[in-house]
mmCIF file of C-alpha atoms and ligand atoms in Angstrom:
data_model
loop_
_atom_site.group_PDB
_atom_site.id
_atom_site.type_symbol
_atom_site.label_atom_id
_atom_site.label_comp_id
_atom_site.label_asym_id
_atom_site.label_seq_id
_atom_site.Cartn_x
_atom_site.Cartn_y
_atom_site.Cartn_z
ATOM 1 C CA UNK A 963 29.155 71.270 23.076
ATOM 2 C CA UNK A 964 26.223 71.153 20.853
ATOM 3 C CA UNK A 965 24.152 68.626 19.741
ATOM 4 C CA UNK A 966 24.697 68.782 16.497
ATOM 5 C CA UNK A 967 28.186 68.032 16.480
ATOM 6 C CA UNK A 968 27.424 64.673 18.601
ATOM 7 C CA UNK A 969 25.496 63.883 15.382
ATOM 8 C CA UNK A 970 28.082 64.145 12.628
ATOM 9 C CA UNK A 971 29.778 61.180 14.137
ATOM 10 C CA UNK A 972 29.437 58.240 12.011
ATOM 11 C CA UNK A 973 30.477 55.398 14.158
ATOM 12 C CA UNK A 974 34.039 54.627 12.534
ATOM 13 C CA UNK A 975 35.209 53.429 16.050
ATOM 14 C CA UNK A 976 38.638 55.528 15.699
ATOM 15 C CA UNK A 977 37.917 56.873 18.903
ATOM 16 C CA UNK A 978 37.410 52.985 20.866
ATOM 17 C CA UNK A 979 40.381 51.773 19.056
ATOM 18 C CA UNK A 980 42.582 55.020 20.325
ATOM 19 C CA UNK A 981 41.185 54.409 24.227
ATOM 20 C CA UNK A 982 43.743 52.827 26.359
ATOM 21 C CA UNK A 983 41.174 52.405 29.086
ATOM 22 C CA UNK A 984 38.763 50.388 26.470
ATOM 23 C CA UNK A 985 41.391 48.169 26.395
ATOM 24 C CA UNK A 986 41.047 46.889 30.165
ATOM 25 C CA UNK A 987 37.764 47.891 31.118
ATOM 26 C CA UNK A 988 34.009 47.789 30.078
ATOM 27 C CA UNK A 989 34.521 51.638 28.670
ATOM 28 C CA UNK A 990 33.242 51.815 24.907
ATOM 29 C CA UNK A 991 33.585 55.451 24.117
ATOM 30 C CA UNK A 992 32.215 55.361 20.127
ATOM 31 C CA UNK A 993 28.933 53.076 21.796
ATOM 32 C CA UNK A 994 28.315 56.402 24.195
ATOM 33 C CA UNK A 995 28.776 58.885 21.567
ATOM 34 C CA UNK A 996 26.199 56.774 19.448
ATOM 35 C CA UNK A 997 23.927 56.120 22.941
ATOM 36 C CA UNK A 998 24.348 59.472 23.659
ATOM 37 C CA UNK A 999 22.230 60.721 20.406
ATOM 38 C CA UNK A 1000 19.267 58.923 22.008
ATOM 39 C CA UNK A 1001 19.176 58.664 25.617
ATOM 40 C CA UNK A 1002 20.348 60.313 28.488
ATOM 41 C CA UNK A 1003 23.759 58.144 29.126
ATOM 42 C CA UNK A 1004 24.984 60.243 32.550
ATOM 43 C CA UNK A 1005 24.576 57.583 34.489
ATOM 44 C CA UNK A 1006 26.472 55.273 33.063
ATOM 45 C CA UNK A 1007 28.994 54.113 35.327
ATOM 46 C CA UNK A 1008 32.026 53.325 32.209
ATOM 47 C CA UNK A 1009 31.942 57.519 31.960
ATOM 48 C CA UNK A 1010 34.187 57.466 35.029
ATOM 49 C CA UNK A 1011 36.352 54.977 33.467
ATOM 50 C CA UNK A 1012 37.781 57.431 31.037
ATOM 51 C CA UNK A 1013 41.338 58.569 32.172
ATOM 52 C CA UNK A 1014 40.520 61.659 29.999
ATOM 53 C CA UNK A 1015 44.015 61.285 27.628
ATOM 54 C CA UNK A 1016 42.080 63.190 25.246
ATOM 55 C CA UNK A 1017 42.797 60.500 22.501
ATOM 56 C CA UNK A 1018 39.845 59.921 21.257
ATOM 57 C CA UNK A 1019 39.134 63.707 20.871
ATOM 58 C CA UNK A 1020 42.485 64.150 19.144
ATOM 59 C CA UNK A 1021 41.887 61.503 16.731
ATOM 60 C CA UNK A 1022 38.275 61.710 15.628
ATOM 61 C CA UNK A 1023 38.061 62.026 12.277
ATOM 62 C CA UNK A 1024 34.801 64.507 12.589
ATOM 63 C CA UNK A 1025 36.476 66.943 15.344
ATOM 64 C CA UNK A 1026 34.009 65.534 17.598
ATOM 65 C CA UNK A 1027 35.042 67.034 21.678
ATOM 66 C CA UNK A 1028 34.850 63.740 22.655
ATOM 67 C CA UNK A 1029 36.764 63.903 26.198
ATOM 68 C CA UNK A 1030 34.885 67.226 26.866
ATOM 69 C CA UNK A 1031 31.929 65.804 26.111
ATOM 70 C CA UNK A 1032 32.761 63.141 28.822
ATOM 71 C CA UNK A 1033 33.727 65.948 31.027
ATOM 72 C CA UNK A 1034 30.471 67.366 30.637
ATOM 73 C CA UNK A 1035 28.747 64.307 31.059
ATOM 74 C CA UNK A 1036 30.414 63.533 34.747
ATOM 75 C CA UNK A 1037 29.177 66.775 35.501
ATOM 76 C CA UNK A 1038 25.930 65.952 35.200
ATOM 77 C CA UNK A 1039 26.277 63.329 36.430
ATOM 78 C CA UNK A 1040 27.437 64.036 39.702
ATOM 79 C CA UNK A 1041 24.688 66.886 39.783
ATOM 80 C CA UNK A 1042 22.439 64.399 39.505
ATOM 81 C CA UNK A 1043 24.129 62.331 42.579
ATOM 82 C CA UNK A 1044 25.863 59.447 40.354
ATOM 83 C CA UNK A 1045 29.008 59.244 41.480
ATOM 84 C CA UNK A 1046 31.282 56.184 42.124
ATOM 85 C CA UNK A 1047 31.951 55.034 45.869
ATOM 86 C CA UNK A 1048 35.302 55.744 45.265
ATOM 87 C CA UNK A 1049 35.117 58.274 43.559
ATOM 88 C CA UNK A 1050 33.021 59.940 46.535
ATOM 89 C CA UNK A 1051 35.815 59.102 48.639
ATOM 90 C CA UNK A 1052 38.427 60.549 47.124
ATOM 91 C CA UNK A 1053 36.422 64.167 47.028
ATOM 92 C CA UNK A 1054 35.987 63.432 50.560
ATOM 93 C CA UNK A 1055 39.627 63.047 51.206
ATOM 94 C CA UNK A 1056 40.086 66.529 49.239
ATOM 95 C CA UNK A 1057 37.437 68.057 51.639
ATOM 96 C CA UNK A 1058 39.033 67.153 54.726
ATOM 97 C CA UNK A 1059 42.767 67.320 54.119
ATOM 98 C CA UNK A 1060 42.990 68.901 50.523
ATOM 99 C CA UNK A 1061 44.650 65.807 49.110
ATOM 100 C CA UNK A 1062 42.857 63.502 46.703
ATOM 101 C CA UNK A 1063 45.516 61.040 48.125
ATOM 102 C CA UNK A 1064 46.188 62.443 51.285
ATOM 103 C CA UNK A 1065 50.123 61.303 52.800
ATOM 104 C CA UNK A 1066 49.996 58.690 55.298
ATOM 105 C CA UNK A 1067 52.547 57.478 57.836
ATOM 106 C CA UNK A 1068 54.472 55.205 55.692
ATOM 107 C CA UNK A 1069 55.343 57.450 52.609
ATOM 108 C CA UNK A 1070 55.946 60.031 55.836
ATOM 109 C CA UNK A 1071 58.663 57.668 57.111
ATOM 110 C CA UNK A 1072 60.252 57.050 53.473
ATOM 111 C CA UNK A 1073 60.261 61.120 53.058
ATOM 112 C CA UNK A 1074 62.058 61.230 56.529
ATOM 113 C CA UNK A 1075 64.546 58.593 55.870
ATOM 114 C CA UNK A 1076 65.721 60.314 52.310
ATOM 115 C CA UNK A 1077 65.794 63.880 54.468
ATOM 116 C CA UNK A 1078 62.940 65.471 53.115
ATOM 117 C CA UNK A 1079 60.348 67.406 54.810
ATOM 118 C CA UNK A 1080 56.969 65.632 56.193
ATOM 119 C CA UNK A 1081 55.293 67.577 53.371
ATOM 120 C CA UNK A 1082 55.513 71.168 51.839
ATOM 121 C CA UNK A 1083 51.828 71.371 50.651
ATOM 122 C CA UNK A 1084 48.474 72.043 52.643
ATOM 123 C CA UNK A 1085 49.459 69.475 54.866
ATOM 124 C CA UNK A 1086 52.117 71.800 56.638
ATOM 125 C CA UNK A 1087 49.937 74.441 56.505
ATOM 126 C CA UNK A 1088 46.662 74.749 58.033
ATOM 127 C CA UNK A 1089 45.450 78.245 57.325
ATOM 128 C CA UNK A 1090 45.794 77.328 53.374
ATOM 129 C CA UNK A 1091 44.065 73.907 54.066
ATOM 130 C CA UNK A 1092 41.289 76.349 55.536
ATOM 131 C CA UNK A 1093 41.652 78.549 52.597
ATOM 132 C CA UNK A 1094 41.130 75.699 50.598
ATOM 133 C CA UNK A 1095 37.995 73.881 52.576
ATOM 134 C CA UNK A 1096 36.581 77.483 52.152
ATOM 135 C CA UNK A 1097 36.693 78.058 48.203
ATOM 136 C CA UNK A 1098 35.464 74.105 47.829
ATOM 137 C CA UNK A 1099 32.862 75.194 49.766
ATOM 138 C CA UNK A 1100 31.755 78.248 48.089
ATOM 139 C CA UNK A 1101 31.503 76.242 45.121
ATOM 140 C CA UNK A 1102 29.100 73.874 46.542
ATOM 141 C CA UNK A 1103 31.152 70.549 46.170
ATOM 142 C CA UNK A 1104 30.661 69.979 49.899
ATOM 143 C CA UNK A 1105 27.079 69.271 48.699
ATOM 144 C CA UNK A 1106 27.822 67.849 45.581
ATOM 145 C CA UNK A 1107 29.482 64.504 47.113
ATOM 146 C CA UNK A 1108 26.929 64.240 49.999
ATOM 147 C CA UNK A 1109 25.764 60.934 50.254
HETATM 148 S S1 SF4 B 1393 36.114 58.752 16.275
HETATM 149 FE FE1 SF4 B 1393 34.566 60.376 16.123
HETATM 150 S S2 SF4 B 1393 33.336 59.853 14.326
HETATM 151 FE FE2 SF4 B 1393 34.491 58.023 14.869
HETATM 152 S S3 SF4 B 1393 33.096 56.852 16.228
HETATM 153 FE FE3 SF4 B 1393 34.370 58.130 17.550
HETATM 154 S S4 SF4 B 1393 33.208 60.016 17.869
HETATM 155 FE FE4 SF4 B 1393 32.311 58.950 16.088
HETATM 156 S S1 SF4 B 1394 39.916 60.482 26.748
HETATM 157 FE FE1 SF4 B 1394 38.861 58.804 27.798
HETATM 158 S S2 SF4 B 1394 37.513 57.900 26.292
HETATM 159 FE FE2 SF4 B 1394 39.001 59.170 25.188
HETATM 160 S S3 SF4 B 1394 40.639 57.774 24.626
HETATM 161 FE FE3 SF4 B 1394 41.229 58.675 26.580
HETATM 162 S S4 SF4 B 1394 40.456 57.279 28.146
HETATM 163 FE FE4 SF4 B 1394 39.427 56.757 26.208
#
């Protein structure tokens, strides 16, 4: 996205009133567009707080890639090592088992009990959870979530 597109926004605050997450949390997407024309705003921990519904980019008035720009933003961030604890941990999770949300023994027990299979994913599989470990780590996100 280029710069000059950030710029043609002119603060109407269609994109804040369209954010369900603004509603319950500190996330103010039109006051990061507007920050964003003058500082460096990758650090700023509302970015991750953006459920990325795509909204905001939908509805702005000026076309502005809102969402991507957000996208773009975490990317940096997380480049630059700001990432949220949990966020961390969830990459971590994907690492080692190639879940986000990996199953645990309860929802194993509720799959059992309604006759379905422990899981049908990586899980049951270990050479494509190896397969998968591999290509995360050919792109370097091992690194990227390192403490
Ligand atoms: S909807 Fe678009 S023009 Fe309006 S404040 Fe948000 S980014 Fe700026
Ligand atoms: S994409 Fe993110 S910032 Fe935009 S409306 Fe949805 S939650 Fe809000």
């Amino acid at each position: 996205m280029k710069k000059s597109e950030i710029l043609t926004c002119f603060q109407c605050g269609t994109c804040h009133a369209s954010c369900p997450s603004g509603k319950y949390t500190s996330l103010n997407i039109r006051k990061i567009v507007r920050d964003s024309m003058k500082k460096d705003v990758s650090g700023e921990p509302e970015l991750w707080m953006c459920t990325t519904c795509y909204n905001c980019q939908e509805r702005c008035p000026r076309g502005i890639k809102v969402t991507d720009a957000v996208l773009l933003l975490r990317s940096e961030a997380v480049k630059k090592g700001n990432i949220l604890p949990a966020h961390r941990k969830v990459c971590g999770f994907l690492l080692k088992t190639g879940h986000a949300i990996p199953i645990d023994d309860k929802h194993i027990t509720i799959r059992e009990n309604i006759g379905l299979a422990e899981t049908e994913t990586v899980h049951k599989y270990p050479e494509a959870l190896a397969e998968v470990k591999s290509l995360l780590r050919s792109t370097g996100f091992d690194e990227l979530i390192k403490e």
